[in-house]
Coordinates of C-alpha atoms and ligand atoms in Angstrom, one line a residue:
M1 CA 60.4 101.4 -50.6
F2 CA 60.5 103.3 -47.3
S3 CA 61.5 106.7 -48.7
Y4 CA 57.9 107.9 -48.6
R5 CA 56.9 109.7 -45.5
H6 CA 53.3 111.2 -45.4
G7 CA 54.5 113.9 -43.1
F8 CA 55.9 115.8 -46.2
H9 CA 52.4 115.8 -47.7
A10 CA 50.0 116.0 -44.8
G11 CA 47.1 118.4 -45.2
N12 CA 47.8 119.0 -48.9
H13 CA 45.0 119.4 -51.4
A14 CA 45.0 115.6 -52.0
D15 CA 44.5 114.9 -48.3
V16 CA 41.6 117.4 -48.3
L17 CA 39.8 115.7 -51.1
K18 CA 40.5 112.2 -49.7
H19 CA 39.5 113.0 -46.1
I20 CA 36.3 114.9 -47.0
T21 CA 35.2 112.1 -49.3
L22 CA 36.0 109.5 -46.6
L23 CA 34.0 111.3 -44.0
S24 CA 31.1 111.9 -46.4
C25 CA 31.0 108.2 -47.1
I26 CA 31.0 107.3 -43.4
K27 CA 28.3 109.8 -42.6
L28 CA 26.1 108.3 -45.3
L29 CA 26.8 104.7 -44.2
H30 CA 26.0 105.6 -40.6
K31 CA 22.4 106.3 -41.6
K32 CA 21.9 102.6 -40.9
E33 CA 22.2 101.3 -37.4
T34 CA 24.2 98.2 -38.2
P35 CA 27.9 97.9 -37.1
L36 CA 30.5 98.9 -39.7
M37 CA 34.0 97.8 -40.1
L38 CA 36.4 100.5 -41.2
V39 CA 39.7 99.4 -42.7
D40 CA 42.7 101.6 -43.6
T41 CA 45.3 99.5 -45.5
H42 CA 47.9 102.3 -45.7
A43 CA 47.3 104.2 -42.4
G44 CA 50.4 106.5 -42.1
A45 CA 51.3 108.0 -38.8
G46 CA 47.8 109.1 -37.7
L47 CA 48.6 112.7 -36.7
Y48 CA 51.0 115.2 -38.3
D49 CA 52.6 118.4 -37.0
L50 CA 52.4 121.0 -39.8
Q51 CA 55.3 122.8 -38.1
D52 CA 57.8 119.9 -38.0
R53 CA 60.7 119.5 -40.3
F54 CA 58.8 117.4 -42.9
A55 CA 56.0 119.9 -43.3
K56 CA 58.3 122.9 -43.2
I57 CA 60.3 121.5 -46.1
S58 CA 57.4 120.8 -48.4
L59 CA 54.9 123.5 -47.3
E60 CA 52.2 121.4 -49.0
A61 CA 49.5 122.2 -46.4
N62 CA 49.7 125.8 -47.7
E63 CA 47.9 124.6 -50.8
G64 CA 45.5 122.5 -48.8
I65 CA 44.1 122.7 -45.3
L66 CA 45.7 126.1 -44.6
Q67 CA 43.8 127.6 -47.6
L68 CA 40.5 126.3 -46.0
A69 CA 41.6 127.8 -42.7
K70 CA 42.0 131.2 -44.3
N71 CA 38.5 131.1 -45.9
P72 CA 36.0 129.5 -43.4
S73 CA 33.2 131.7 -44.5
L74 CA 33.3 130.1 -48.0
F75 CA 32.3 126.7 -46.7
Q76 CA 30.3 127.5 -43.6
T77 CA 27.1 126.3 -45.2
N78 CA 28.5 123.0 -46.4
L79 CA 28.1 120.4 -43.7
D80 CA 30.6 117.9 -45.1
I81 CA 33.5 120.4 -45.4
N82 CA 32.5 122.1 -42.2
D83 CA 32.3 118.9 -40.1
Y84 CA 35.8 117.9 -41.4
F85 CA 37.2 121.3 -40.5
Q86 CA 35.6 121.3 -37.1
M87 CA 37.2 117.8 -36.4
I88 CA 40.6 119.4 -37.3
L89 CA 40.0 122.5 -35.1
G90 CA 39.1 120.1 -32.2
L91 CA 42.7 118.8 -32.3
Q92 CA 44.4 122.2 -31.9
S93 CA 45.7 123.4 -28.6
S94 CA 46.1 127.0 -29.8
Q95 CA 44.7 129.4 -32.4
D96 CA 47.2 128.1 -35.0
L97 CA 46.3 125.2 -37.2
K98 CA 49.3 123.1 -36.3
I99 CA 48.1 119.5 -36.1
Y100 CA 46.7 117.7 -39.1
P101 CA 44.8 114.4 -38.7
G102 CA 45.6 111.4 -40.9
S103 CA 42.9 109.0 -41.9
P104 CA 43.3 106.8 -38.8
Y105 CA 42.3 109.8 -36.6
L106 CA 39.4 110.7 -38.8
L107 CA 38.2 107.1 -38.8
W108 CA 38.5 106.9 -35.1
Q109 CA 36.6 110.1 -34.5
S110 CA 33.8 109.0 -36.8
M111 CA 33.4 105.4 -35.5
R112 CA 30.5 104.6 -33.2
A113 CA 30.8 102.2 -30.2
M114 CA 29.5 99.4 -32.3
D115 CA 32.0 99.9 -35.2
K116 CA 35.4 98.2 -35.7
L117 CA 38.6 99.9 -36.9
R118 CA 41.5 98.0 -38.6
L119 CA 44.7 99.9 -39.4
M120 CA 47.7 98.7 -41.3
E121 CA 51.0 100.5 -41.8
L122 CA 54.3 99.0 -43.0
H123 CA 56.8 101.7 -42.4
P124 CA 59.2 100.9 -39.5
S125 CA 59.3 104.5 -38.4
D126 CA 55.7 105.5 -39.0
F127 CA 54.1 102.4 -37.4
P128 CA 55.4 103.1 -33.8
V129 CA 54.2 106.7 -34.1
L130 CA 50.8 105.5 -35.3
K131 CA 50.6 103.1 -32.4
E132 CA 51.6 105.8 -29.9
N133 CA 49.0 108.2 -31.3
M134 CA 46.3 105.5 -31.4
D135 CA 47.2 104.3 -27.9
L136 CA 46.6 107.8 -26.6
L137 CA 43.2 107.8 -28.2
K138 CA 42.0 104.4 -27.2
I139 CA 40.4 105.9 -24.1
K140 CA 37.0 104.9 -25.3
R141 CA 38.1 101.2 -25.5
Q142 CA 36.8 100.8 -29.0
D143 CA 37.5 97.7 -31.1
I144 CA 40.7 99.0 -32.8
K145 CA 43.5 96.8 -34.2
L146 CA 46.8 97.9 -35.7
D147 CA 49.1 95.8 -37.7
M148 CA 52.6 96.6 -38.9
I149 CA 52.0 94.6 -42.1
D150 CA 51.6 94.8 -45.8
G151 CA 48.0 96.3 -46.2
F152 CA 47.6 94.9 -49.7
G153 CA 48.1 91.3 -48.5
M154 CA 46.4 91.7 -45.1
L155 CA 43.1 93.2 -46.3
K156 CA 41.5 90.0 -47.3
A157 CA 42.0 88.6 -43.7
Y158 CA 39.5 91.1 -42.4
L159 CA 36.8 90.4 -45.0
P160 CA 34.0 89.9 -44.9
P161 CA 33.3 91.8 -41.7
P162 CA 31.0 89.9 -39.2
S163 CA 28.2 92.5 -39.7
R164 CA 28.6 92.3 -43.5
R165 CA 29.0 96.1 -43.6
G166 CA 32.4 97.7 -44.2
L167 CA 34.3 100.5 -45.7
V168 CA 37.9 100.1 -46.9
L169 CA 40.3 102.9 -47.7
I170 CA 43.3 102.0 -49.9
D171 CA 45.7 104.9 -50.0
P172 CA 49.2 103.9 -51.1
S173 CA 51.9 106.5 -52.1
Y174 CA 52.4 105.0 -55.6
E175 CA 56.1 105.9 -55.2
D176 CA 56.5 102.2 -55.8
K177 CA 55.1 101.7 -59.4
G178 CA 54.0 98.2 -58.4
D179 CA 51.3 99.9 -56.2
Y180 CA 49.0 100.4 -59.2
R181 CA 48.9 96.7 -59.9
A182 CA 48.8 95.9 -56.2
V183 CA 45.7 98.0 -55.7
L184 CA 43.9 96.2 -58.5
N185 CA 45.0 92.8 -57.2
S186 CA 44.0 93.4 -53.6
L187 CA 40.6 94.9 -54.7
E188 CA 40.0 91.8 -56.8
E189 CA 40.7 89.5 -53.8
A190 CA 38.8 91.7 -51.4
I191 CA 35.7 91.8 -53.7
K192 CA 35.7 88.0 -54.0
R193 CA 35.2 87.8 -50.3
F194 CA 33.1 90.9 -49.8
A195 CA 31.4 92.2 -52.9
T196 CA 29.1 94.6 -51.2
G197 CA 31.9 96.5 -49.3
V198 CA 32.5 100.2 -50.0
Y199 CA 36.0 100.6 -51.3
L200 CA 37.7 104.0 -51.6
V201 CA 40.9 104.2 -53.6
W202 CA 43.0 107.4 -53.7
Y203 CA 45.3 108.0 -56.7
P204 CA 47.5 110.8 -58.0
V205 CA 46.7 112.4 -61.3
L206 CA 50.0 112.5 -63.1
T207 CA 51.2 112.6 -66.7
R208 CA 53.1 109.2 -66.3
L209 CA 51.5 106.4 -68.3
D210 CA 50.8 104.0 -65.4
A211 CA 49.1 106.8 -63.5
K212 CA 47.1 108.1 -66.5
E213 CA 45.8 104.6 -67.3
F214 CA 44.9 103.8 -63.7
P215 CA 41.3 105.2 -63.6
S216 CA 40.4 103.2 -66.8
R217 CA 41.8 100.1 -65.2
L218 CA 39.7 100.6 -62.2
K219 CA 36.7 101.2 -64.4
K220 CA 37.4 98.0 -66.3
L221 CA 37.6 96.0 -63.0
C222 CA 34.2 97.4 -61.9
Q223 CA 32.6 96.7 -65.3
E224 CA 34.0 93.1 -65.3
L225 CA 32.7 92.5 -61.7
N226 CA 29.5 94.4 -62.4
L227 CA 30.0 96.8 -59.5
S228 CA 28.8 100.4 -59.2
W229 CA 31.4 103.1 -58.9
L230 CA 31.9 106.8 -58.5
N231 CA 35.0 108.7 -59.6
A232 CA 35.8 112.2 -58.3
E233 CA 38.9 114.3 -59.3
L234 CA 40.0 117.6 -58.1
R235 CA 42.6 119.7 -59.9
I236 CA 44.0 122.9 -58.2
K237 CA 46.2 123.9 -61.2
P238 CA 47.0 122.4 -64.6
V239 CA 48.6 118.9 -64.5
I240 CA 52.2 119.2 -65.7
E241 CA 55.0 116.8 -65.3
D242 CA 56.3 117.9 -61.9
G243 CA 54.5 117.9 -58.7
L244 CA 51.0 116.9 -57.7
S245 CA 48.4 119.3 -59.1
A246 CA 45.4 116.9 -59.0
S247 CA 44.2 113.7 -57.4
G248 CA 41.2 111.4 -57.6
M249 CA 39.1 109.1 -55.5
W250 CA 37.6 105.9 -57.0
I251 CA 34.7 104.6 -54.9
I252 CA 33.3 101.1 -55.5
N253 CA 29.7 100.6 -54.2
P254 CA 29.4 104.3 -53.4
P255 CA 26.9 105.0 -50.6
W256 CA 23.5 106.4 -51.7
Q257 CA 23.7 110.2 -52.1
L258 CA 27.5 110.4 -52.2
K259 CA 27.3 111.9 -55.6
E260 CA 25.0 114.7 -54.3
S261 CA 27.4 115.3 -51.3
L262 CA 30.4 115.7 -53.6
E263 CA 28.4 117.8 -56.1
N264 CA 28.0 120.2 -53.2
S265 CA 31.5 120.1 -51.8
L266 CA 33.8 119.9 -54.9
P267 CA 32.8 123.2 -56.5
L268 CA 33.6 124.9 -53.1
L269 CA 36.9 123.0 -52.8
Q270 CA 37.8 124.1 -56.4
T271 CA 37.0 127.8 -55.5
I272 CA 39.0 127.7 -52.3
L273 CA 42.0 125.6 -53.4
Q274 CA 42.6 126.5 -57.1
I275 CA 45.6 128.6 -58.1
N276 CA 45.1 131.5 -60.5
D277 CA 41.5 130.3 -61.4
S278 CA 43.0 127.2 -63.1
G279 CA 41.3 124.5 -61.0
S280 CA 38.5 122.1 -62.0
Y281 CA 36.7 119.0 -60.8
T282 CA 34.9 116.1 -62.3
I283 CA 32.4 113.6 -60.9
E284 CA 31.5 110.6 -62.9
T285 CA 29.5 107.5 -62.0
N286 CA 28.5 104.4 -63.9
P287 CA 25.0 104.6 -65.4
T288 CA 23.2 102.6 -62.7
T289 CA 24.4 104.7 -59.7
Ligands
SAM301 N1 46.1 107.1 -45.4 C1 46.9 108.0 -44.7 C2 46.1 109.3 -44.5 O1 45.2 109.6 -45.3 O2 46.4 110.0 -43.5 C3 48.1 108.4 -45.6 C4 48.9 107.2 -46.1 S1 50.3 107.5 -47.1 C5 49.7 108.1 -48.5 C6 50.8 105.9 -47.5 C7 51.3 105.1 -46.3 O3 51.4 103.7 -46.7 C8 52.7 105.5 -45.9 O4 52.7 105.8 -44.5 C9 53.6 104.3 -46.2 O5 54.6 104.1 -45.2 C10 52.6 103.1 -46.1 N2 52.9 101.9 -46.8 C11 53.7 101.7 -47.9 N3 53.6 100.5 -48.4 C12 52.7 99.8 -47.6 C13 52.1 98.5 -47.6 N4 52.4 97.6 -48.5 N5 51.2 98.2 -46.6 C14 50.9 99.2 -45.6 N6 51.4 100.4 -45.6 C15 52.3 100.7 -46.6

C-alpha cells in the first residue's frame, strides 16, 4: 500500500494536466467573493526536488513540466498555463527548474485570506515532509489543517463547508485497485452532504479493465445523482500496456467557463507535450453544462 511515492512522478504530463485544471477551476471559483474551502484528499509531499533520487530514476518530468520550460513562447498568451508556470518559476532559487510544486503548494498559493485548506496524506514518510513544507509556508497564518489520515474516509468530515462553497481534489495513485471503488464511494458520501461542491478526480488512462471502465462509472454516478460534469483527457502518445501515456480529469459541478478555459489550454498542452505528433485530447461535458 505504501509502495507509491509521488516523487517518482512529480512534474510528469499527468501532473501538468491535473494542476492546470485545478488552478483554472480555482481561478473561476474566485470570481465570487465568498470564502471557499479547498480539500485535497491525497496531498502527497507538497514539494518535490526534480534532481533527487526519485525523479532522477524516473525522469518523468522530462515529458511534462520540463517540456513546458523548454517552450515558454508557445504558451505565453495562455493565461492559465502561464500563471501555473509563473507559480513554479517563483519557487526556484536558480535558473534551473529544480523544484516542482504538488497540489498542496498550488492550493496554498491560490487561496485567499478568507479561504480554508484541508490536506490529507496517509503515507508515513510523505506526511512528515508535507507537514514540514506546509509549516514553512504557514507564514500568512491562513486556515490550513493537515491530517495523516485516510482521505477517502475523512473527506465527509469536512463537508459541507461553512460557506457552502468548496472544491475537492481526489487524486489517489490507483496502485491499489480498490482505489477505483473507493473514489466512487467517497464521492457518493461527499455529494450526499454537499451536492453543490466542485469535485475534481484525477485518473490514469490505462488498458486495464478497471481503469478503462472508470470514466463510464463516474458518468453513471453523475447521471444517477443528476449532477453536471466535465471530462478532459490528454494523451501524449498512444496508450499501450506499459507506462502512463495519458490521464484524465473528471470534474463534477464544473465552474462556469471551465470548458472554454480547457478548450484553450489543452490544444497547446498537446502540441508541447506530445511525442512524435501522436498526442490528442478530448473534452466532453454532459448536455446541460
Ligand atoms: N495530489 C498530489 C499532487 O497533485 O501533488 C499527488 C498525490 S499522489 C498521486 C497520491 C498520494 O496519496 C500519495 O502521496 C499516497 O501516499 C497518498 N495516499 C495513498 N492512499 C491514501 C489514502 N487512503 N488517504 C490519503 N492519502 C493516501
